[in-house]
Short mmCIF file of C-alpha atoms in Angstrom, two decimals:
data_model
loop_
_atom_site.label_atom_id
_atom_site.label_comp_id
_atom_site.label_asym_id
_atom_site.label_seq_id
_atom_site.Cartn_x
_atom_site.Cartn_y
_atom_site.Cartn_z
CA MET A 1 -130.78 65.88 71.74
CA ALA A 2 -133.71 64.14 73.73
CA THR A 3 -133.68 60.45 73.60
CA ARG A 4 -136.83 59.68 75.20
CA SER A 5 -140.22 59.52 73.65
CA GLN A 6 -140.98 63.11 74.02
CA THR A 7 -144.42 63.71 72.67
CA ALA A 8 -145.54 60.46 74.31
CA ALA A 9 -144.67 61.85 77.68
CA VAL A 10 -146.50 65.15 76.78
CA LEU A 11 -149.50 63.32 75.56
CA LEU A 12 -149.49 61.27 78.64
CA ALA A 13 -149.13 64.22 80.58
CA GLY A 14 -152.16 65.59 79.07
CA ALA A 15 -154.22 62.39 79.88
CA LEU A 16 -153.10 62.82 83.38
CA ALA A 17 -154.34 66.34 83.40
CA LEU A 18 -157.63 65.16 82.02
CA ALA A 19 -157.93 62.64 84.69
CA ALA A 20 -157.35 65.27 87.37
CA CYS A 21 -159.91 67.51 85.64
CA GLY A 22 -162.42 64.89 86.09
CA SER A 23 -162.06 64.84 89.61
CA GLY A 24 -164.62 67.47 90.10
CA GLY A 25 -162.91 70.34 91.62
CA GLY A 26 -160.38 71.62 94.33
CA THR A 27 -160.28 72.78 97.81
CA SER A 28 -161.14 76.02 99.39
CA PRO A 29 -158.46 78.94 99.57
CA ALA A 30 -156.34 78.78 102.51
CA PRO A 31 -157.81 80.51 105.60
CA GLY A 32 -157.65 84.22 105.23
CA ALA A 33 -156.97 84.00 101.41
CA SER A 34 -157.64 87.53 100.03
CA GLY A 35 -157.20 88.53 96.47
CA ALA A 36 -157.81 92.23 95.73
CA SER A 37 -158.69 93.09 99.54
CA GLY A 38 -155.45 91.90 101.31
CA GLY A 39 -153.27 91.58 98.37
CA LYS A 40 -150.81 89.19 100.03
CA THR A 41 -152.45 85.73 99.17
CA LEU A 42 -152.91 84.78 95.43
CA VAL A 43 -155.18 81.99 94.63
CA ILE A 44 -154.65 80.32 91.44
CA ASP A 45 -156.84 77.60 89.74
CA THR A 46 -155.41 75.11 87.46
CA SER A 47 -155.94 71.56 86.30
CA PHE A 48 -153.15 69.62 88.14
CA ASP A 49 -150.67 67.63 86.26
CA LEU A 50 -148.23 66.96 89.09
CA LYS A 51 -146.19 64.26 90.46
CA THR A 52 -143.40 65.93 92.70
CA ALA A 53 -141.66 69.00 93.95
CA ASP A 54 -138.31 67.41 93.47
CA PRO A 55 -136.75 69.43 90.82
CA GLY A 56 -134.64 66.53 89.49
CA ARG A 57 -137.78 64.32 88.93
CA THR A 58 -140.16 67.08 87.70
CA TYR A 59 -141.40 67.47 84.13
CA GLU A 60 -145.26 67.98 84.43
CA PRO A 61 -146.68 71.44 83.79
CA THR A 62 -147.96 72.15 87.34
CA GLY A 63 -144.54 70.89 88.73
CA LEU A 64 -142.63 73.39 86.62
CA ILE A 65 -144.77 76.18 87.91
CA VAL A 66 -143.93 75.06 91.45
CA GLY A 67 -140.39 74.44 90.59
CA LYS A 68 -139.93 77.80 89.04
CA ALA A 69 -140.98 79.62 92.31
CA LEU A 70 -138.79 77.28 94.65
CA TYR A 71 -135.42 76.83 92.74
CA GLU A 72 -133.33 79.28 90.69
CA THR A 73 -131.65 78.10 87.69
CA LEU A 74 -128.28 79.18 86.22
CA LEU A 75 -130.11 80.96 83.40
CA THR A 76 -133.81 82.09 82.89
CA PHE A 77 -135.77 84.09 80.29
CA ASP A 78 -137.05 87.75 80.70
CA GLY A 79 -140.76 87.42 80.80
CA ALA A 80 -142.36 85.65 77.62
CA ASP A 81 -139.36 86.12 75.54
CA VAL A 82 -137.85 82.71 75.02
CA THR A 83 -135.43 83.78 72.20
CA LYS A 84 -132.62 84.79 74.54
CA PRO A 85 -131.50 83.14 77.85
CA VAL A 86 -130.54 85.86 80.62
CA PRO A 87 -128.56 85.36 83.72
CA ALA A 88 -129.96 84.11 86.94
CA LEU A 89 -127.73 82.32 89.50
CA ALA A 90 -124.98 82.70 86.65
CA GLU A 91 -124.22 86.44 86.11
CA SER A 92 -122.73 85.69 82.65
CA TYR A 93 -122.12 82.70 80.24
CA GLU A 94 -120.25 82.16 76.92
CA LEU A 95 -120.52 79.49 74.39
CA SER A 96 -117.25 78.46 72.61
CA GLU A 97 -116.99 78.91 68.98
CA ASP A 98 -117.35 75.00 68.29
CA GLY A 99 -120.45 75.00 70.40
CA LYS A 100 -119.08 72.36 72.76
CA THR A 101 -118.22 74.24 75.80
CA LEU A 102 -120.50 76.54 77.85
CA THR A 103 -118.78 78.62 80.49
CA LEU A 104 -120.93 80.15 83.47
CA LYS A 105 -119.78 82.75 86.01
CA LEU A 106 -121.70 82.35 89.22
CA LYS A 107 -123.39 85.36 90.71
CA GLN A 108 -122.18 86.34 94.23
CA GLY A 109 -124.45 86.77 97.16
CA ALA A 110 -127.28 84.37 96.25
CA THR A 111 -128.30 82.29 99.23
CA PHE A 112 -130.40 79.33 99.83
CA ALA A 113 -133.62 79.39 102.20
CA ASP A 114 -131.61 78.50 105.15
CA GLY A 115 -129.43 81.33 104.64
CA SER A 116 -126.37 79.42 103.41
CA PRO A 117 -124.39 80.48 100.15
CA VAL A 118 -125.07 79.00 96.72
CA THR A 119 -121.71 77.53 95.71
CA ALA A 120 -120.15 75.97 92.62
CA ASP A 121 -120.28 72.59 94.42
CA ASP A 122 -124.10 72.97 94.84
CA VAL A 123 -124.29 73.64 91.03
CA VAL A 124 -122.18 70.59 90.03
CA PHE A 125 -124.02 68.32 92.46
CA SER A 126 -127.75 69.50 91.20
CA LEU A 127 -126.91 69.14 87.55
CA THR A 128 -125.04 65.86 87.83
CA ARG A 129 -128.01 64.54 90.12
CA VAL A 130 -130.47 65.33 87.43
CA ARG A 131 -128.36 63.70 84.62
CA ASP A 132 -127.64 60.50 86.57
CA MET A 133 -130.55 59.99 88.86
CA LYS A 134 -132.40 59.05 85.48
CA GLY A 135 -135.59 60.83 86.39
CA THR A 136 -137.88 62.26 83.64
CA PRO A 137 -135.68 65.33 83.00
CA SER A 138 -132.39 63.52 82.78
CA PHE A 139 -132.27 63.59 79.01
CA LEU A 140 -131.86 67.37 79.15
CA LEU A 141 -128.36 67.05 80.04
CA ASP A 142 -127.53 63.72 78.17
CA GLY A 143 -123.95 63.94 77.07
CA VAL A 144 -123.20 67.05 79.13
CA GLU A 145 -120.22 66.96 81.55
CA VAL A 146 -120.46 69.17 84.50
CA ALA A 147 -117.32 70.67 86.14
CA LYS A 148 -116.31 73.36 88.51
CA THR A 149 -113.41 75.40 87.14
CA ASP A 150 -112.84 77.45 90.30
CA ASP A 151 -115.22 78.72 93.07
CA THR A 152 -117.11 80.99 90.65
CA THR A 153 -116.95 79.17 87.32
CA ILE A 154 -118.87 76.36 85.97
CA THR A 155 -118.00 74.46 82.76
CA LEU A 156 -120.52 72.32 80.85
CA THR A 157 -118.93 70.32 78.04
CA SER A 158 -120.87 68.42 75.31
CA LYS A 159 -119.50 65.81 72.98
CA ALA A 160 -121.06 67.61 70.10
CA ALA A 161 -121.96 71.21 69.20
CA ASN A 162 -124.76 71.93 71.65
CA PRO A 163 -125.96 75.64 70.94
CA ALA A 164 -129.44 74.69 72.51
CA LEU A 165 -127.82 74.46 76.10
CA PRO A 166 -128.31 77.96 77.20
CA TYR A 167 -131.93 77.50 76.23
CA ILE A 168 -132.15 74.27 78.20
CA LEU A 169 -130.61 75.55 81.62
CA PRO A 170 -133.59 77.77 82.50
CA ASN A 171 -135.85 74.70 82.81
CA PRO A 172 -136.99 74.36 86.44
CA ALA A 173 -136.10 70.89 86.49
CA LEU A 174 -132.35 72.04 86.58
CA GLY A 175 -132.88 74.35 89.61
CA ILE A 176 -130.10 74.50 91.91
CA ILE A 177 -130.57 72.66 95.22
CA ASN A 178 -128.70 72.94 98.53
CA SER A 179 -126.42 69.94 98.21
CA LYS A 180 -125.54 69.80 102.02
CA LEU A 181 -129.07 69.66 103.05
CA ALA A 182 -130.16 67.40 100.31
CA LYS A 183 -127.36 64.96 101.15
CA GLN A 184 -128.46 64.85 104.68
CA ASN A 185 -131.83 63.78 103.51
CA GLY A 186 -130.90 60.98 101.07
CA ALA A 187 -129.99 62.88 97.83
CA THR A 188 -127.32 61.13 95.69
CA THR A 189 -126.13 61.74 92.19
CA ASP A 190 -127.27 57.94 90.92
CA PRO A 191 -130.65 56.15 90.79
CA GLN A 192 -130.51 55.27 94.50
CA ASP A 193 -131.38 58.82 95.45
CA LYS A 194 -134.00 58.85 98.21
CA ALA A 195 -134.50 62.63 98.59
CA GLU A 196 -137.86 62.96 97.01
CA GLN A 197 -139.94 62.71 100.07
CA TYR A 198 -137.95 65.32 101.74
CA LEU A 199 -138.13 67.74 98.77
CA ASN A 200 -141.81 67.18 98.61
CA ALA A 201 -142.31 68.69 102.01
CA ASN A 202 -139.34 71.05 102.24
CA SER A 203 -137.62 73.72 100.15
CA ALA A 204 -133.81 73.26 99.49
CA GLY A 205 -133.82 76.07 96.78
CA SER A 206 -132.82 79.76 96.62
CA GLY A 207 -136.06 80.86 94.93
CA PRO A 208 -138.60 83.49 96.33
CA TYR A 209 -140.98 80.85 97.57
CA GLN A 210 -141.00 77.89 100.09
CA ILE A 211 -143.18 75.01 100.39
CA GLU A 212 -145.89 75.40 103.10
CA SER A 213 -147.96 72.33 102.02
CA PHE A 214 -147.86 70.04 99.05
CA ASN A 215 -150.47 67.61 97.82
CA VAL A 216 -150.33 66.19 94.25
CA SER A 217 -154.21 65.75 93.84
CA SER A 218 -155.68 68.78 95.49
CA GLN A 219 -153.68 71.99 96.53
CA VAL A 220 -150.18 73.35 96.88
CA THR A 221 -149.43 76.31 99.29
CA LEU A 222 -146.29 78.21 99.00
CA LYS A 223 -145.00 80.95 101.31
CA ALA A 224 -142.62 83.70 100.71
CA ASN A 225 -139.07 82.97 101.50
CA PRO A 226 -137.93 85.30 104.20
CA LYS A 227 -134.22 84.98 103.27
CA TYR A 228 -134.64 85.58 99.63
CA TYR A 229 -131.87 87.80 98.69
CA GLY A 230 -133.50 89.06 95.54
CA THR A 231 -136.44 91.26 94.90
CA LYS A 232 -139.15 90.18 97.42
CA PRO A 233 -142.23 88.87 95.68
CA ALA A 234 -145.53 91.01 96.02
CA TYR A 235 -147.59 87.99 97.57
CA ASP A 236 -146.90 86.48 100.91
CA LYS A 237 -148.64 83.23 99.91
CA ILE A 238 -149.48 81.49 96.60
CA VAL A 239 -152.46 78.95 96.64
CA LEU A 240 -152.45 76.52 93.67
CA ARG A 241 -155.78 74.51 93.53
CA ASN A 242 -156.68 71.59 91.25
CA VAL A 243 -159.87 72.64 89.75
CA GLU A 244 -161.58 71.52 86.57
CA ALA A 245 -161.93 74.18 83.88
CA ALA A 246 -165.77 75.06 84.20
CA THR A 247 -165.26 75.51 88.01
CA GLN A 248 -162.03 77.60 87.30
CA LYS A 249 -164.37 80.00 85.24
CA LEU A 250 -167.01 80.28 87.95
CA ASN A 251 -164.31 80.71 90.81
CA VAL A 252 -162.71 83.63 89.01
CA GLN A 253 -165.66 85.42 88.15
CA ARG A 254 -167.04 85.34 91.60
CA GLY A 255 -163.75 86.32 93.25
CA ASP A 256 -162.78 82.85 94.83
CA SER A 257 -159.55 82.89 92.92
CA GLN A 258 -157.45 85.40 91.18
CA VAL A 259 -156.12 83.34 88.34
CA ALA A 260 -157.72 80.69 85.97
CA LEU A 261 -155.14 79.10 83.94
CA ASN A 262 -156.84 76.54 81.84
CA LEU A 263 -159.98 78.06 79.99
CA SER A 264 -160.58 77.47 76.48
CA GLY A 265 -161.23 80.09 73.79
CA ASP A 266 -164.98 79.51 74.23
CA GLN A 267 -164.91 79.90 77.91
CA VAL A 268 -163.07 83.13 78.02
CA THR A 269 -165.70 84.80 75.56
CA GLY A 270 -167.88 87.30 77.30
CA MET A 271 -165.77 87.71 80.51
CA PRO A 272 -166.92 90.70 82.48
CA ALA A 273 -164.87 93.88 82.12
CA THR A 274 -163.73 93.47 85.68
CA LEU A 275 -161.32 90.58 84.68
CA GLN A 276 -158.19 90.71 82.56
CA VAL A 277 -157.92 87.90 79.87
CA LYS A 278 -154.56 87.24 78.51
CA LYS A 279 -154.80 85.62 75.05
CA THR A 280 -151.93 84.23 73.33
CA ALA A 281 -150.79 81.31 71.04
CA SER A 282 -149.66 78.37 73.09
CA ALA A 283 -146.28 76.86 72.10
CA ASN A 284 -148.08 73.49 71.14
CA VAL A 285 -148.29 72.77 67.38
CA ILE A 286 -151.09 70.45 66.31
CA PHE A 287 -150.06 68.77 62.97
CA LEU A 288 -151.19 66.09 60.33
CA LEU A 289 -148.85 63.21 59.46
CA ALA A 290 -148.93 61.33 56.36
CA ASN A 291 -147.01 57.74 56.63
CA GLN A 292 -144.36 57.22 54.18
CA ASP A 293 -144.10 53.43 54.83
CA SER A 294 -145.40 51.64 51.91
CA ALA A 295 -146.21 48.61 54.01
CA ILE A 296 -148.65 50.91 56.02
CA SER A 297 -150.16 52.74 53.03
CA LYS A 298 -149.86 53.02 49.22
CA THR A 299 -151.78 56.31 49.44
CA THR A 300 -149.97 58.45 51.98
CA THR A 301 -146.60 57.69 50.40
CA ASN A 302 -147.63 59.42 47.13
CA ALA A 303 -146.06 62.95 47.33
CA LYS A 304 -148.93 64.30 45.29
CA PHE A 305 -151.46 62.99 47.66
CA VAL A 306 -149.63 64.88 50.49
CA GLU A 307 -149.66 68.05 48.29
CA ALA A 308 -153.58 67.63 48.00
CA VAL A 309 -153.95 67.32 51.57
CA ARG A 310 -151.70 70.46 52.19
CA LYS A 311 -153.51 72.45 49.96
CA GLY A 312 -157.08 71.07 50.68
CA VAL A 313 -157.22 72.00 54.48
CA ASP A 314 -159.09 75.12 55.39
CA TYR A 315 -156.65 76.73 57.82
CA THR A 316 -158.78 79.67 58.51
CA GLY A 317 -161.74 77.60 59.47
CA LEU A 318 -159.50 75.54 61.81
CA LEU A 319 -158.78 78.74 63.72
CA GLU A 320 -162.33 79.83 64.00
CA LEU A 321 -162.98 76.44 65.55
CA ALA A 322 -159.83 76.76 67.86
CA GLY A 323 -161.03 80.06 69.01
CA GLU A 324 -159.65 83.11 70.98
CA GLY A 325 -155.69 83.29 71.09
CA SER A 326 -154.93 80.67 68.47
CA THR A 327 -152.80 81.02 65.31
CA GLN A 328 -152.00 79.26 62.27
CA ALA A 329 -148.68 77.17 62.48
CA PRO A 330 -146.66 78.09 59.37
CA GLY A 331 -144.06 75.41 60.40
CA VAL A 332 -143.45 72.89 63.02
CA ILE A 333 -141.49 75.35 65.14
CA PRO A 334 -143.95 77.54 67.33
CA SER A 335 -144.05 81.27 66.68
CA GLN A 336 -142.59 82.10 70.10
CA LEU A 337 -139.04 80.25 69.39
CA LEU A 338 -136.11 81.28 67.47
CA GLY A 339 -136.34 80.04 63.94
CA ALA A 340 -139.86 80.09 63.61
CA LEU A 341 -141.25 80.68 59.99
CA PRO A 342 -143.05 84.11 59.41
CA ALA A 343 -146.71 83.89 59.58
CA ASP A 344 -146.96 84.85 55.85
CA GLN A 345 -145.35 81.51 54.97
CA GLY A 346 -148.43 79.30 56.27
CA ALA A 347 -150.05 77.30 53.80
CA LYS A 348 -153.15 78.55 52.27
CA ARG A 349 -156.29 76.76 51.07
CA ASP A 350 -156.25 76.14 47.34
CA VAL A 351 -159.11 73.91 46.49
CA GLU A 352 -158.46 73.74 42.76
CA GLY A 353 -154.65 73.23 43.38
CA ALA A 354 -155.59 70.32 45.74
CA LYS A 355 -157.82 68.67 43.14
CA ALA A 356 -155.15 69.08 40.62
CA ALA A 357 -152.41 67.49 42.84
CA LEU A 358 -154.80 64.60 43.41
CA ALA A 359 -155.32 64.07 39.73
CA ALA A 360 -151.58 64.12 39.15
CA SER A 361 -151.20 61.52 41.95
CA GLY A 362 -152.95 58.93 39.83
CA LEU A 363 -155.21 57.99 42.93
CA SER A 364 -158.85 57.76 42.15
CA ASN A 365 -161.15 58.62 45.04
CA PRO A 366 -158.68 57.51 47.85
CA THR A 367 -159.84 56.83 51.25
CA VAL A 368 -157.48 57.01 54.26
CA LYS A 369 -157.80 56.36 57.80
CA LEU A 370 -157.03 59.33 60.24
CA GLU A 371 -156.26 58.34 63.73
CA TYR A 372 -156.24 60.66 66.79
CA PRO A 373 -156.72 60.48 70.62
CA SER A 374 -160.35 60.80 71.45
CA GLU A 375 -160.31 62.11 74.92
CA LEU A 376 -157.30 64.40 74.87
CA THR A 377 -157.64 68.11 74.85
CA VAL A 378 -154.94 70.75 74.02
CA ASN A 379 -155.58 74.15 75.64
CA GLY A 380 -159.20 73.23 75.96
CA LEU A 381 -159.41 72.15 72.29
CA SER A 382 -160.63 68.69 71.53
CA PHE A 383 -159.15 66.70 68.70
CA GLN A 384 -162.64 65.43 67.55
CA PRO A 385 -163.87 68.53 66.00
CA LEU A 386 -160.53 69.33 64.43
CA ALA A 387 -160.73 65.89 62.76
CA GLU A 388 -164.31 66.29 61.51
CA ARG A 389 -163.21 69.63 59.91
CA VAL A 390 -160.45 68.17 58.18
CA GLN A 391 -162.47 65.24 57.14
CA ALA A 392 -165.04 67.79 55.59
CA ASN A 393 -162.28 69.89 54.03
CA LEU A 394 -160.75 66.91 52.21
CA LYS A 395 -164.02 65.66 51.03
CA GLU A 396 -164.59 68.73 48.91
CA VAL A 397 -161.05 67.83 47.29
CA GLY A 398 -162.01 64.15 46.51
CA ILE A 399 -160.39 62.41 49.52
CA THR A 400 -162.42 60.30 51.90
CA VAL A 401 -161.08 60.46 55.53
CA ASP A 402 -162.27 57.60 57.65
CA LEU A 403 -162.08 58.93 61.12
CA GLN A 404 -160.29 56.41 63.71
CA PRO A 405 -160.54 58.05 67.32
CA ALA A 406 -159.15 55.86 70.04
CA PRO A 407 -158.21 56.27 73.79
CA VAL A 408 -154.92 58.08 74.15
CA THR A 409 -153.06 54.73 75.37
CA THR A 410 -154.21 52.95 72.26
CA ALA A 411 -153.67 55.87 69.84
CA LEU A 412 -150.39 56.55 71.24
CA ASP A 413 -149.11 52.96 70.71
CA ASN A 414 -150.06 53.13 66.95
CA TYR A 415 -148.41 56.66 66.64
CA ARG A 416 -145.23 55.62 68.53
CA ASN A 417 -144.95 52.52 66.65
CA GLY A 418 -145.51 54.38 63.12
CA LYS A 419 -148.63 52.36 62.46
CA GLU A 420 -151.11 55.21 61.64
CA GLU A 421 -151.91 55.90 57.88
CA MET A 422 -152.70 59.54 58.83
CA GLY A 423 -152.50 60.88 62.37
CA LEU A 424 -153.57 64.12 64.04
CA TRP A 425 -151.23 64.90 66.98
CA TYR A 426 -149.36 67.80 68.71
CA TRP A 427 -145.94 68.61 69.84
CA GLY A 428 -145.03 70.84 72.62
CA PRO A 429 -141.48 71.94 73.34
CA ASP A 430 -139.30 69.92 75.74
CA TYR A 431 -137.19 73.14 75.82
CA PRO A 432 -137.70 76.46 73.82
CA ASP A 433 -135.13 75.88 71.38
CA PRO A 434 -135.54 74.89 67.55
CA SER A 435 -133.13 71.78 67.98
CA ASP A 436 -136.08 70.11 69.63
CA TYR A 437 -137.78 70.00 66.37
CA LEU A 438 -135.11 68.11 64.37
CA ALA A 439 -137.15 65.43 65.66
CA PHE A 440 -139.52 65.74 62.70
CA LEU A 441 -136.64 64.65 60.26
CA PRO A 442 -136.15 61.20 58.63
CA GLY A 443 -134.88 58.62 61.20
CA LYS A 444 -135.74 60.71 64.18
CA THR A 445 -138.36 60.48 66.77
CA VAL A 446 -141.48 62.05 65.03
CA GLY A 447 -140.08 61.24 61.63
CA LEU A 448 -140.26 57.57 62.32
CA ARG A 449 -143.68 57.81 63.61
CA ALA A 450 -144.50 59.02 60.20
CA GLY A 451 -142.67 55.91 58.67
CA TRP A 452 -140.04 58.40 57.32
CA LYS A 453 -136.75 56.45 57.69
CA GLU A 454 -133.14 57.88 57.67
CA GLY A 455 -131.79 58.39 54.10
CA ALA A 456 -135.58 59.06 52.73
CA ALA A 457 -134.97 62.73 52.17
CA LYS A 458 -131.23 63.54 51.99
CA GLU A 459 -131.50 67.32 51.25
CA ILE A 460 -133.85 67.76 54.37
CA GLU A 461 -131.54 65.86 56.33
CA ALA A 462 -128.35 67.61 55.32
CA ALA A 463 -130.27 71.00 56.28
CA GLY A 464 -130.89 69.51 59.59
CA GLU A 465 -127.35 68.56 60.21
CA LYS A 466 -126.25 72.02 59.17
CA ALA A 467 -128.96 73.66 61.55
CA ALA A 468 -127.85 71.30 64.56
CA ALA A 469 -124.23 72.54 64.14
CA ALA A 470 -124.98 76.32 63.67
CA ILE A 471 -123.77 78.79 65.98
CA GLY A 472 -125.16 82.19 66.68
CA ASP A 473 -128.68 83.45 66.64
CA ASP A 474 -128.51 84.65 63.14
CA ALA A 475 -127.05 81.59 61.54
CA ARG A 476 -129.44 79.41 63.55
CA THR A 477 -132.36 81.30 62.71
CA ALA A 478 -131.60 80.96 58.83
CA ALA A 479 -130.81 77.37 59.11
CA TYR A 480 -134.07 76.39 61.00
CA VAL A 481 -136.20 78.62 58.46
CA ASP A 482 -134.46 76.63 55.72
CA VAL A 483 -135.31 73.18 57.37
CA GLN A 484 -139.03 74.10 57.83
CA THR A 485 -139.24 75.46 54.27
CA LYS A 486 -138.00 72.23 52.91
CA LEU A 487 -139.99 70.12 55.17
CA ASN A 488 -143.14 71.93 54.14
CA ALA A 489 -142.25 71.57 50.53
CA SER A 490 -141.77 67.97 50.54
CA GLY A 491 -142.24 66.32 54.09
CA PRO A 492 -145.02 64.15 55.40
CA PHE A 493 -146.08 66.72 58.02
CA ILE A 494 -148.75 69.37 57.75
CA PRO A 495 -148.68 72.04 60.48
CA LEU A 496 -152.11 73.28 61.23
CA ILE A 497 -152.55 75.63 64.43
CA GLN A 498 -151.22 76.70 67.72
CA PRO A 499 -154.27 76.56 69.85
CA GLY A 500 -154.68 79.57 72.19
CA GLN A 501 -153.53 79.89 75.73
CA ASN A 502 -155.97 81.87 77.71
CA ILE A 503 -155.43 83.23 81.26
CA VAL A 504 -157.93 85.07 83.11
CA THR A 505 -156.96 87.20 86.05
CA ALA A 506 -158.56 89.62 88.64
CA ALA A 507 -158.04 93.28 87.84
CA SER A 508 -155.66 93.33 90.88
CA VAL A 509 -153.13 91.04 89.39
CA THR A 510 -150.31 92.55 87.43
CA GLY A 511 -147.22 91.29 85.47
CA LEU A 512 -148.70 88.08 84.23
CA GLU A 513 -147.04 86.75 81.10
CA TYR A 514 -147.65 83.22 79.56
CA HIS A 515 -144.40 81.12 79.19
CA PRO A 516 -143.99 78.01 77.17
CA VAL A 517 -142.05 76.23 79.84
CA TRP A 518 -143.43 77.06 83.16
CA THR A 519 -146.82 78.55 82.13
CA VAL A 520 -146.41 81.52 84.65
CA ASP A 521 -143.81 82.89 86.92
CA VAL A 522 -145.79 83.40 90.19
CA ALA A 523 -142.81 85.55 91.62
CA ASP A 524 -143.46 88.14 88.78
CA LEU A 525 -147.00 88.58 89.81
CA GLY A 526 -147.80 92.04 91.26
CA VAL A 527 -150.77 93.61 93.05
CA LYS A 528 -152.42 96.91 92.53
#
């Protein structure tokens, strides 16, 4: 569905996060901040990737944490489960049999932070604004018409079947804003919108928190919304600080913060028993690509060569390198999402099988260039040691890998333009739905980056079309499993691992669940 250069945006976001990490640390907690003692202020250390608090413009990880607290969406997810959207501002939803029309009934009694009711007109304005303002998240609603059927009913209509829409609506970028208040402060439903400055300092949502202060480079402070109509949050104040990972570890160990969001597997090893460590696989999938454009390579276009690489990689060794919380990626769709392949379908190392495939390829002692971003880390994991491990694995098979690290902007250009012979990259979900991974098919965003043009694999493309049109969880799961099984058998991508997401909290913090879209829902956090 998305037309933008998705992974590029994710990778640039990662680069921005790195720049923030390099700034050397954050500010002190708000005066009177107390974690376990007062239980009312929660200090969260994270590496900022933050541009705005305007939901219609936000798409960065830290911004989505903030947006989730300030603005409610029509639908949401229950805890960490992203396989089933549940009601939020909408009390119910129904997708038509053809998958083109989504009808939502609005909950009654929801109010904005100024006490005014949330109306169908607010919903129509908010969603239309995101789509037509042409900010980063506008692609989420490409081709979707938004209409008010009556005072309690909203209809979203897509030109083609769009079963992903219920999974897209929970994104905090689609938070509902107080249209009357926003319009008074420059909000429009076109690129002339001027409400961002106001929304960076004021809350126009119905969420459990409001903005107290907002600084994109140092600290964001949220205060509980006194007029919140739902369950009151446990903490009166949330302080989000921009702190590099090593300092995050020190702060949470000495009690200066109660949550550290960005620690690597190595950094969480040996944490004191007084702290809680949540170890889970992230939704990022790190993969290898073998270019299918013969103008780029005569080697990687050889199907038997790709088979040799797939069988030659030591997946268990990569997991040991990645550390706590990481897991093998059996397919391109991460384990948390509907349609993910079961773990037992992951590729296994077979050195003799790899050597046999290489012999069958007719290639003698091939050398290939492997490009990757040199300074980018994903969940605290650098690409350099991964690339070195792949290089060593394939040397045992008879393939020489020439490592070609480059700054992210340079590497990204080659990757986006399909110029890499082999590449080591990652993909994070734009929204937690398997349709986002059709980008790996021939002629699609990531497929083209691997020189895989439309028409190159008609059976896989047909399976992708079937998956895109499938309606219902069972049919969709089966269709996406089929797509990935075919991709693994004859596609140019080799899924490697999902690196771990490690979150450390004080013993006083309860209810934390890692979420692949908004990382953590601060309103769900409790205190004991």
